[in-house]
Coordinates of C-alpha atoms in Angstrom, one line a residue:
X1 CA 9.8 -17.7 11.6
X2 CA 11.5 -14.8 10.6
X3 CA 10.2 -12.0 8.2
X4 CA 11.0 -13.7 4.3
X5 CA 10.5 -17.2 6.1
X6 CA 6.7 -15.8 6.6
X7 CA 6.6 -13.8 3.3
X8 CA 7.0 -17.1 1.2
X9 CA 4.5 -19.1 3.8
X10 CA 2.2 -16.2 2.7
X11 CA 2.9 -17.0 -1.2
X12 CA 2.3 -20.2 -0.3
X13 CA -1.1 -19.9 0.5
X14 CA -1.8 -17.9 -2.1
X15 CA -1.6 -20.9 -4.0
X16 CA -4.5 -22.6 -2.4
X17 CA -6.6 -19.9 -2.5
X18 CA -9.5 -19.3 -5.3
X19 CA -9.9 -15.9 -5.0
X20 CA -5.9 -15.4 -5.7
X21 CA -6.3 -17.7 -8.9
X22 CA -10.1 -15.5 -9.6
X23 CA -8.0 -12.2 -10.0
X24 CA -5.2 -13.7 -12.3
X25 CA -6.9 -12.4 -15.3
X26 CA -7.7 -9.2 -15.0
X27 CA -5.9 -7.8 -11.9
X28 CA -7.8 -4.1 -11.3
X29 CA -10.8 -5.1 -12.9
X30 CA -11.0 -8.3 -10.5
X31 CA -10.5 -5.8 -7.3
X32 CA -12.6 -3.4 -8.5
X33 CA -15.8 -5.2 -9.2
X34 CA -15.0 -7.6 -6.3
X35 CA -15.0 -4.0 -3.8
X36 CA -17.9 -3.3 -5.6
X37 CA -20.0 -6.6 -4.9
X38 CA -19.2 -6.6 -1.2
X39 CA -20.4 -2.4 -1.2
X40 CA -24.6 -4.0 -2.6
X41 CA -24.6 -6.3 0.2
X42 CA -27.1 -5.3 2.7
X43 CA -24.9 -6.5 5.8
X44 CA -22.5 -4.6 5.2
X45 CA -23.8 -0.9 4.7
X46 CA -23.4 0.8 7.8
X47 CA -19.3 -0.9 8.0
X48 CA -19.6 0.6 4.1
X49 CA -20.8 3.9 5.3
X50 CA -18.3 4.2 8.8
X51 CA -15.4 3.2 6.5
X52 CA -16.3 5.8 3.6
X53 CA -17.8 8.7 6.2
X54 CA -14.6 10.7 5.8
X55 CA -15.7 11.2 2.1
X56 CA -19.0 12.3 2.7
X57 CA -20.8 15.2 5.2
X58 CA -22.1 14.5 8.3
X59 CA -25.2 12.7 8.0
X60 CA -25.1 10.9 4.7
X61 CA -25.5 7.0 4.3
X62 CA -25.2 4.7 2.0
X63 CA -27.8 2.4 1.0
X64 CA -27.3 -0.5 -1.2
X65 CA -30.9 -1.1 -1.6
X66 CA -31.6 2.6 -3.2
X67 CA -31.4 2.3 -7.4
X68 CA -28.0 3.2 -8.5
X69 CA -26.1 3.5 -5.2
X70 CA -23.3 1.6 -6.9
X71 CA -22.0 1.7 -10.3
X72 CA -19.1 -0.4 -11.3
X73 CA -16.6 1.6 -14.9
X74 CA -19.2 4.2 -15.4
X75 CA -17.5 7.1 -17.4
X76 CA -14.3 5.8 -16.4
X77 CA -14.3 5.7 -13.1
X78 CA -13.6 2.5 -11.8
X79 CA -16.5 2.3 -8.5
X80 CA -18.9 5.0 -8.1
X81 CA -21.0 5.7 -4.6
X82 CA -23.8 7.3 -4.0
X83 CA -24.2 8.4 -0.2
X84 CA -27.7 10.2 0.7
X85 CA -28.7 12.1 3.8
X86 CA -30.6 10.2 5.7
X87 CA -32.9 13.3 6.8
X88 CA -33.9 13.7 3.5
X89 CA -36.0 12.0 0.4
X90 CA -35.5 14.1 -2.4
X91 CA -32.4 13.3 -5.0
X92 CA -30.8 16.4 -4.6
X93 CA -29.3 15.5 -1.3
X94 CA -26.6 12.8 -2.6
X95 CA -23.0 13.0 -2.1
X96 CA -21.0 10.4 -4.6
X97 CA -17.6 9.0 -4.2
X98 CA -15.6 8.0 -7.1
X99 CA -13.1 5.4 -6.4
X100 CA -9.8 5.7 -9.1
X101 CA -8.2 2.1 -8.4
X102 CA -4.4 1.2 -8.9
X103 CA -3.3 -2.3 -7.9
X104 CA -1.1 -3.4 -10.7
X105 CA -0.6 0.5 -12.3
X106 CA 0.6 3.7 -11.2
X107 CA -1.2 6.9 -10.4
X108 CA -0.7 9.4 -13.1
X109 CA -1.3 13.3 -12.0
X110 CA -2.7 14.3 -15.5
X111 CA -5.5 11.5 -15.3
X112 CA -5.9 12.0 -12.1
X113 CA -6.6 15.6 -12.6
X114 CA -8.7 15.1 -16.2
X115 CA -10.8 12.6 -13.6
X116 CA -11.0 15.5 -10.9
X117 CA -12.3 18.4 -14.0
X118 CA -15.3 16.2 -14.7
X119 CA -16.8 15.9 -11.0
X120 CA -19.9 17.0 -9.8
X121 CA -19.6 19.2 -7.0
X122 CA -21.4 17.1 -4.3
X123 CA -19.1 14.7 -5.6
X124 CA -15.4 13.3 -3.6
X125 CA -12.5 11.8 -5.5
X126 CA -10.8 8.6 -3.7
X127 CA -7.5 7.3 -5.0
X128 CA -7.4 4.1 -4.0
X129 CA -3.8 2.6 -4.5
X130 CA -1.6 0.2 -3.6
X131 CA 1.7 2.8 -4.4
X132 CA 2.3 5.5 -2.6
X133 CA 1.9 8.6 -5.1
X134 CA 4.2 11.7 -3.9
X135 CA 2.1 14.4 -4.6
X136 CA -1.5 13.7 -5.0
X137 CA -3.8 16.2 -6.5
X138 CA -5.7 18.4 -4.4
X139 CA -9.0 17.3 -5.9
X140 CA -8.1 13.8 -4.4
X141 CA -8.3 12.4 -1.3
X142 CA -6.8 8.9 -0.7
X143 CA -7.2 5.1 0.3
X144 CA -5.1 2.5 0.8
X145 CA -4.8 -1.7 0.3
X146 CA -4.0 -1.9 4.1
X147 CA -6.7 0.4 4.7
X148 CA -9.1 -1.9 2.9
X149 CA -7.6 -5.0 4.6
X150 CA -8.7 -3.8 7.8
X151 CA -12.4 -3.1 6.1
X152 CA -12.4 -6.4 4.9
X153 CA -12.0 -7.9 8.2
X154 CA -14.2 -5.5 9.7
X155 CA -17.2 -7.2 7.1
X156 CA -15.9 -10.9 8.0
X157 CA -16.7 -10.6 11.5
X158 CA -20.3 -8.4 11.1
X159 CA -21.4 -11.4 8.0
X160 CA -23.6 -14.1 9.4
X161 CA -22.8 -16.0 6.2
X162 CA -19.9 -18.5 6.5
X163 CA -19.8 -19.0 2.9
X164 CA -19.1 -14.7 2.8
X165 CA -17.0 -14.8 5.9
X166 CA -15.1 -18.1 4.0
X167 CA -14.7 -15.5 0.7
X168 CA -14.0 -12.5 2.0
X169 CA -10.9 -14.3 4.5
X170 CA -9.6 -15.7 1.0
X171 CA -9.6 -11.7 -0.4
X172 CA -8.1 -10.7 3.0
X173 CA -5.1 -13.0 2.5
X174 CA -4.2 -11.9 -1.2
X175 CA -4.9 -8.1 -0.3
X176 CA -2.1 -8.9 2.8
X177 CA -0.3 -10.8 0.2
X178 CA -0.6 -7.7 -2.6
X179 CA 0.7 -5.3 0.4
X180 CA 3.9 -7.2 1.5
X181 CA 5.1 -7.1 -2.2
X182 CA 4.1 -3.9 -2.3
X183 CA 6.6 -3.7 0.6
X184 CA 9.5 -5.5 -0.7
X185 CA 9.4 -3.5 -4.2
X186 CA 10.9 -0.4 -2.2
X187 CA 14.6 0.3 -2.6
X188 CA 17.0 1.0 -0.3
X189 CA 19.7 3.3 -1.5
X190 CA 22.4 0.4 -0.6
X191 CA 20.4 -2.2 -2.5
X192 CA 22.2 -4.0 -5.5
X193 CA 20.8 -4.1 -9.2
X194 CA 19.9 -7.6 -8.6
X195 CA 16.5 -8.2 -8.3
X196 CA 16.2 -9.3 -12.2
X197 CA 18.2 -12.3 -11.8
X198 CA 16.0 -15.6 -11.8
X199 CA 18.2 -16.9 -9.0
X200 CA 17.0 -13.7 -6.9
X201 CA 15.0 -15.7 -4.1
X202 CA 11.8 -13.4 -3.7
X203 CA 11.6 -13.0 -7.8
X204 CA 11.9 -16.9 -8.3
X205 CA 9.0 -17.3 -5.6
X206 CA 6.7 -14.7 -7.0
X207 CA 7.1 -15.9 -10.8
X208 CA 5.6 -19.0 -9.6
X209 CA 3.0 -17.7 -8.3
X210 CA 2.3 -15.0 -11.8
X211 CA 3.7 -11.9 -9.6
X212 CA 6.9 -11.3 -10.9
X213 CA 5.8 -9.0 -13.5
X214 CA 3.8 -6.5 -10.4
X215 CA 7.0 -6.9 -8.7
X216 CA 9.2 -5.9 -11.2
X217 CA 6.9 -2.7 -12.2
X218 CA 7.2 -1.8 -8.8
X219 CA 10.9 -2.2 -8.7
X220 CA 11.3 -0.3 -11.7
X221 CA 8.9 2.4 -10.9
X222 CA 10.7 2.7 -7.5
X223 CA 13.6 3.2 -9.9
X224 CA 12.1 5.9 -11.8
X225 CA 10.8 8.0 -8.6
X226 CA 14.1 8.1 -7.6
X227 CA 15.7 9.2 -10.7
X228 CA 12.7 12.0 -11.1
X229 CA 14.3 13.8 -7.5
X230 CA 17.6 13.2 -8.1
X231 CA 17.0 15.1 -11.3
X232 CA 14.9 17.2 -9.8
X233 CA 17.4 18.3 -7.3
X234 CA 20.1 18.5 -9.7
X235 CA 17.9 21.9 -11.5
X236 CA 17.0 19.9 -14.7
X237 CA 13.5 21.4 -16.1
X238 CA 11.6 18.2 -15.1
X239 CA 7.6 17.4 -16.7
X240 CA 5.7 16.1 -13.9
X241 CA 6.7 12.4 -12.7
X242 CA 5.1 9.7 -15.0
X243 CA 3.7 12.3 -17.6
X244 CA 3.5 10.9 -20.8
X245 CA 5.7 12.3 -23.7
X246 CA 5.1 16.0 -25.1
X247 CA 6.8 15.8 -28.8
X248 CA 6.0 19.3 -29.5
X249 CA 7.7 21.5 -26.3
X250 CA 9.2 23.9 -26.9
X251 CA 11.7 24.0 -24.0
X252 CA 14.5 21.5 -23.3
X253 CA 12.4 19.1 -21.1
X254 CA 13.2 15.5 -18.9
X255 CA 10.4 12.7 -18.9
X256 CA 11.2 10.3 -16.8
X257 CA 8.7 6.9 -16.7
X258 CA 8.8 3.6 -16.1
X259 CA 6.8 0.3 -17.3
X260 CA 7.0 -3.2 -18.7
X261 CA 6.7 -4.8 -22.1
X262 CA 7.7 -8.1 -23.2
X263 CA 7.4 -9.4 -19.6
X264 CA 10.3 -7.1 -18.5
X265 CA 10.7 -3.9 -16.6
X266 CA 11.5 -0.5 -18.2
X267 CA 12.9 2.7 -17.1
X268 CA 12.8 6.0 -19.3
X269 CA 14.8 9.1 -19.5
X270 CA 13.7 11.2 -22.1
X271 CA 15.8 14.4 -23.1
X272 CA 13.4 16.4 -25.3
X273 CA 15.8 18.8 -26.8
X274 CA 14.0 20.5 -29.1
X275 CA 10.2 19.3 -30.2
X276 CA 10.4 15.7 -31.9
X277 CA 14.1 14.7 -30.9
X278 CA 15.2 13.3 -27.6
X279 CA 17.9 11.7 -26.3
X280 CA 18.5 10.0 -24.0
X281 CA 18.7 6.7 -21.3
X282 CA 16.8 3.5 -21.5
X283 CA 16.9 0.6 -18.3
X284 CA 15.4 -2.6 -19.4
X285 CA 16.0 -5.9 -17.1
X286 CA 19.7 -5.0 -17.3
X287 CA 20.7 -3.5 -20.2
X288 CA 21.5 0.0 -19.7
X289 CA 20.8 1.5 -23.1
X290 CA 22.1 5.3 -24.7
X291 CA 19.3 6.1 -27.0
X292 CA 18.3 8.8 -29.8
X293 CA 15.3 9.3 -30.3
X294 CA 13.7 11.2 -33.4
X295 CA 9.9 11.4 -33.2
X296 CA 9.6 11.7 -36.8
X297 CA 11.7 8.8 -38.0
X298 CA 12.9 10.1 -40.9
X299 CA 16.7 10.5 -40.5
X300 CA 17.4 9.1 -36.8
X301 CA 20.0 6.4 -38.4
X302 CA 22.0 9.4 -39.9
X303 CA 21.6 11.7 -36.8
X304 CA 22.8 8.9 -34.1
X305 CA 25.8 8.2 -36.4
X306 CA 26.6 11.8 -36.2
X307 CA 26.4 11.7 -32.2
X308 CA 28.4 8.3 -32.5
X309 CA 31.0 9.6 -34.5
X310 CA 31.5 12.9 -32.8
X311 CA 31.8 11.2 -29.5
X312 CA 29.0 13.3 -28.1
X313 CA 26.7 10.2 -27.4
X314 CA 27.1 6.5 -27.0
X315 CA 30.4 6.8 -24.4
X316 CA 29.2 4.4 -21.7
X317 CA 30.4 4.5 -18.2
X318 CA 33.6 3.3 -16.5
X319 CA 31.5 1.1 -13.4
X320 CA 30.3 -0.8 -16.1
X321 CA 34.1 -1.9 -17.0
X322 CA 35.1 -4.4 -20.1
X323 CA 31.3 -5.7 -20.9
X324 CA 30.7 -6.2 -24.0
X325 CA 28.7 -3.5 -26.1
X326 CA 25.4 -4.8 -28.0
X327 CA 24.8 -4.8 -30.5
X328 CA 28.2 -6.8 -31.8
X329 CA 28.1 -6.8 -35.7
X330 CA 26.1 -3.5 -36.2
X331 CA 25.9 0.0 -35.4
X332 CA 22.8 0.4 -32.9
X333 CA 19.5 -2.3 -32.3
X334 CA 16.3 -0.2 -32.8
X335 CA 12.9 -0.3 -32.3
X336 CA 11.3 1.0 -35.5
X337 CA 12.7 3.7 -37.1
X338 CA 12.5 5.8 -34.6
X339 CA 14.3 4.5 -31.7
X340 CA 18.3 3.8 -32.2
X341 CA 20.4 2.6 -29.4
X342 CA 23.5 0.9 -28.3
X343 CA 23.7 -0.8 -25.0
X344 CA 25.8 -3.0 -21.8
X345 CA 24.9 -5.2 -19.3
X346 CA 24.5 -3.3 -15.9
X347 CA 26.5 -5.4 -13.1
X348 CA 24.7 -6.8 -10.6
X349 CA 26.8 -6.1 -8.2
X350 CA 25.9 -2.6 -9.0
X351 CA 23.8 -0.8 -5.7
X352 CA 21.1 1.4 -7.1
X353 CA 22.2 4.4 -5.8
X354 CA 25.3 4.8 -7.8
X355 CA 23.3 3.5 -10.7
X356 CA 21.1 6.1 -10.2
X357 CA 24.4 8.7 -10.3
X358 CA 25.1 7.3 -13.4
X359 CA 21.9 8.5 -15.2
X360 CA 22.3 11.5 -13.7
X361 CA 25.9 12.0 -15.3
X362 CA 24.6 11.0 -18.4
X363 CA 21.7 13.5 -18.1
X364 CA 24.1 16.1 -17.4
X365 CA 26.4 15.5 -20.8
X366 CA 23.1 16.3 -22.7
X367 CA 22.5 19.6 -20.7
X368 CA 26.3 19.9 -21.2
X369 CA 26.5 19.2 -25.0
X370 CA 22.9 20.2 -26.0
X371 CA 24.1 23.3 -27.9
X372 CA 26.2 21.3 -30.2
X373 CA 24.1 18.2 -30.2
X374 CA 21.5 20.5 -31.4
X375 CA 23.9 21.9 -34.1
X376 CA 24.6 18.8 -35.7
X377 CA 20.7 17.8 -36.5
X378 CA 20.9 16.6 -39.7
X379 CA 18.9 19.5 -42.2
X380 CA 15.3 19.0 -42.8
X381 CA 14.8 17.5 -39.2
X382 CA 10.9 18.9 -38.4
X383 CA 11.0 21.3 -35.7

C-alpha cells in the first residue's frame, strides 16, 4: 500500500470511529476538554506529569485528586495545570501550565503574547498546535499533535480499563488522522493551484468525511506564510504574519492573512497606504481578486473608478491569459460599501510559486504607484 493508498484507508476508518463523529461539532473545544478529561484520571498522573515535566521544575507533580488541579476555558485559556512539589504542603509551591490549543486555527503572535502579559510568574505557557508557527513568542514553549499521539498511546498501554484503552485508541486514530492532513496541507513550491477543484482526489475524500474546510485553511494559510517571506524578502514594511488589520497606521504597511468564509479559503494582502485606505490582492477558491479598500466607506465607488480609469489598478496579469473578468455587466462586485473589486479565474494549471510572484508584482505596482495613488484620493477621504 503505498503512502495516499494508506492516507484514504486512514479516512476510512475515521468513519467508523465515534470519537471522530464526537469532535465534529466543535473541533478545539472537543480536543480540548477531551485532553482535559484524560489529565483527572488517577491512572494516568505520573504519564501526565513525565509528559508535562519539561514545563515544570524538578520536583513538581501533578495530582488530579488535589482541588483545582485542572481547569478547562478559565480566563481564556483553553486547559490550565496545576503541578505542586511534592516536598511540600503549602499552596505556594504550585507551578501551572496553561495550554493555548490550535487544531482547526492558527496561532496568532499578538494573542499569544496578550496570553503570555497575564501569567503568573510560577506559571509556563504551552502552545499546543497542530501548525507549525515560525516564530513563537519567547513567553511560549511548545507542543505538538504528534507529540500527544505518542502520550496517548503511552496512557493506552498503562489503563487497566478496556473500555479507556477502547476510547483513547479511537482519539489516537483521528489525532494520526488530524496530523497526516496536517501533512498534506504543506506546499511545495512546484505544486499546481489545484487543490480547490472537487475532482482533486485528497479534497473529494476529505469533504466526505467534513475535513475539507481544515484542509483548505491549511492550504490557504500555507499560501499566506509564503507570501508573508516572499514579501518580506522583497523589503516591503511587513505587520507581523497573521496580525489583524491596523486602520489607523500611519506608515505604508502590508497585512497579509488568510482564512475561510462561506465554506471557502481566503488569502489577504492588504496595502494600508495611508490610515483607512488599502489596496490591494484578494485569493478566494480561485478567483484572484484586485481590491480597494476604504475603511470608511464613504467614497470607495468613486475612488476605485479613479484607479480603474487611470490604469493604476485593476490591470490583471498576462499568466492568467483571455479569462474572462467578473464581474461582466458592472464595474466591480463588492462586499458592502467598503470593499470594491474586480476579479479572474486563476488557472489551475498555475504552480504556486509563480502565483506567488504574481502577488508580489502586484505588491510592487502599489509601492511603485503609491505616490500618485495617494494623489488621486478623492477630497474629504478621513485620514
Amino acid at each position: 500500500m503505498d503512502a495516499r493508498e494508506g492516507f484514504f484507508d486512514l479516512l476510512s476508518r475515521l468513519g467508523d470511529s465515534p470519537v471522530f463523529h464526537f469532535s465534529l461539532g466543535s473541533k478545539e473545544l472537543f480536543h480540548s476538554n477531551f485532553l482535559a478529561w484524560i489529565f483527572e484520571q488517577p491512572e494516568w498522573a505520573a504519564a501526565t506529569t513525565e509528559f508535562f515535566g519539561r514545563f515544570v521544575p524538578q520536583g513538581y507533580v501533578f495530582d488530579p485528586g488535589r482541588p483545582n488541579a485542572v481547569f478547562r476555558e478559565k480566563q481564556n485559556i483553553d486547559v490550565w495545570l496545576t503541578f505542586q512539589d511534592k516536598g511540600a504542603l503549602a499552596d505556594e509551591s504550585l507551578w501551572h501550565v496553561w495550554i493555548e490549543n490550535k487544531v482547526k486555527s492558527l496561532p496568532r503572535r499578538d494573542q499569544l503574547e496578550a496570553y503570555a502579559a497575564k501569567k503568573p510568574e510560577n506559571a509556563t505557557c504551552v502552545l499546543l498546535s497542530l501548525s507549525e508557527m515560525d516564530e513563537v513568542p519567547p513567553q511560549w514553549e511548545t507542543l505538538s499533535f504528534e507529540d500527544i499521539h505518542s502520550f496517548i498511546k503511552k496512557c493506552t498501554h498503562e489503563t487497566t480499563s478496556e473500555y479507556h484503552r477502547n476510547i483513547l485508541q479511537d482519539y489516537a486514530l483521528l489525532v494520526n488522522a488530524l496530523v497526516e492532513i496536517e501533512k498534506r496541507s504543506n506546499i511545495q513550491d512546484t505544486e499546481l493551484f489545484d487543490f480547490w477543484l472537487p475532482s482533486n482526489p485528497i479534497l473529494r475524500a476529505l469533504d466526505a468525511y467534513r475535513l475539507d474546510d481544515f484542509y483548505l485553511k491549511k492550504k490557504y494559510a500555507g499560501l499566506a506564510n509564503l507570501v508573508w517571506h516572499a514579501a518580506n524578502t522583497a523589503g516591503f514594511r511587513l505587520a507581523p504574519d497573521r496580525s489583524k488589520i491596523d486602520w489607523k497606521l500611519r506608515e505604508p504597511t502590508v497585512f497579509v492573512n488568510s482564512g475561510m468564509t462561506r465554506a471557502t479559503g481566503f488569502l489577504d494582502i492588504k496595502y494600508v497606504i495611508r490610515p483607512h485606505l488599502s489596496i490591494g490582492i484578494q485569493i478566494q477558491g480561485n478567483q484572484y481578486r484586485l481590491v480597494v479598500e476604504d475603511n470608511t466607506g464613504r467614497q470607495t465607488a468613486q475612488y476605485a473608478k479613479t484607479l480603474l480609469d487611470a490604469h493604476l489598478w485593476f490591470q490583471f496579469p498576462e499568466e492568467f491569459g483571455a479569462g474572462e473578468l467578473y464581474p461582466k455587466r458592472k464595474l466591480f462586485n463588492r462586499f458592502g460599501p467598503v470593499f470594491l473589486y474586480q476579479s479572474k479565474k486563476i488557472p489551475p494549471t498555475l504552480p504556486w510559486n509563480e502565483l506567488i510572484q504574481i502577488c508580489l508584482r502586484d505588491l510592487q505596482k502599489i509601492e511603485d504607484k503609491r505616490e500618485i495613488i495617494l494623489q488621486l484620493a478623492p477630497l474629504g477621504h478621513e485620514v
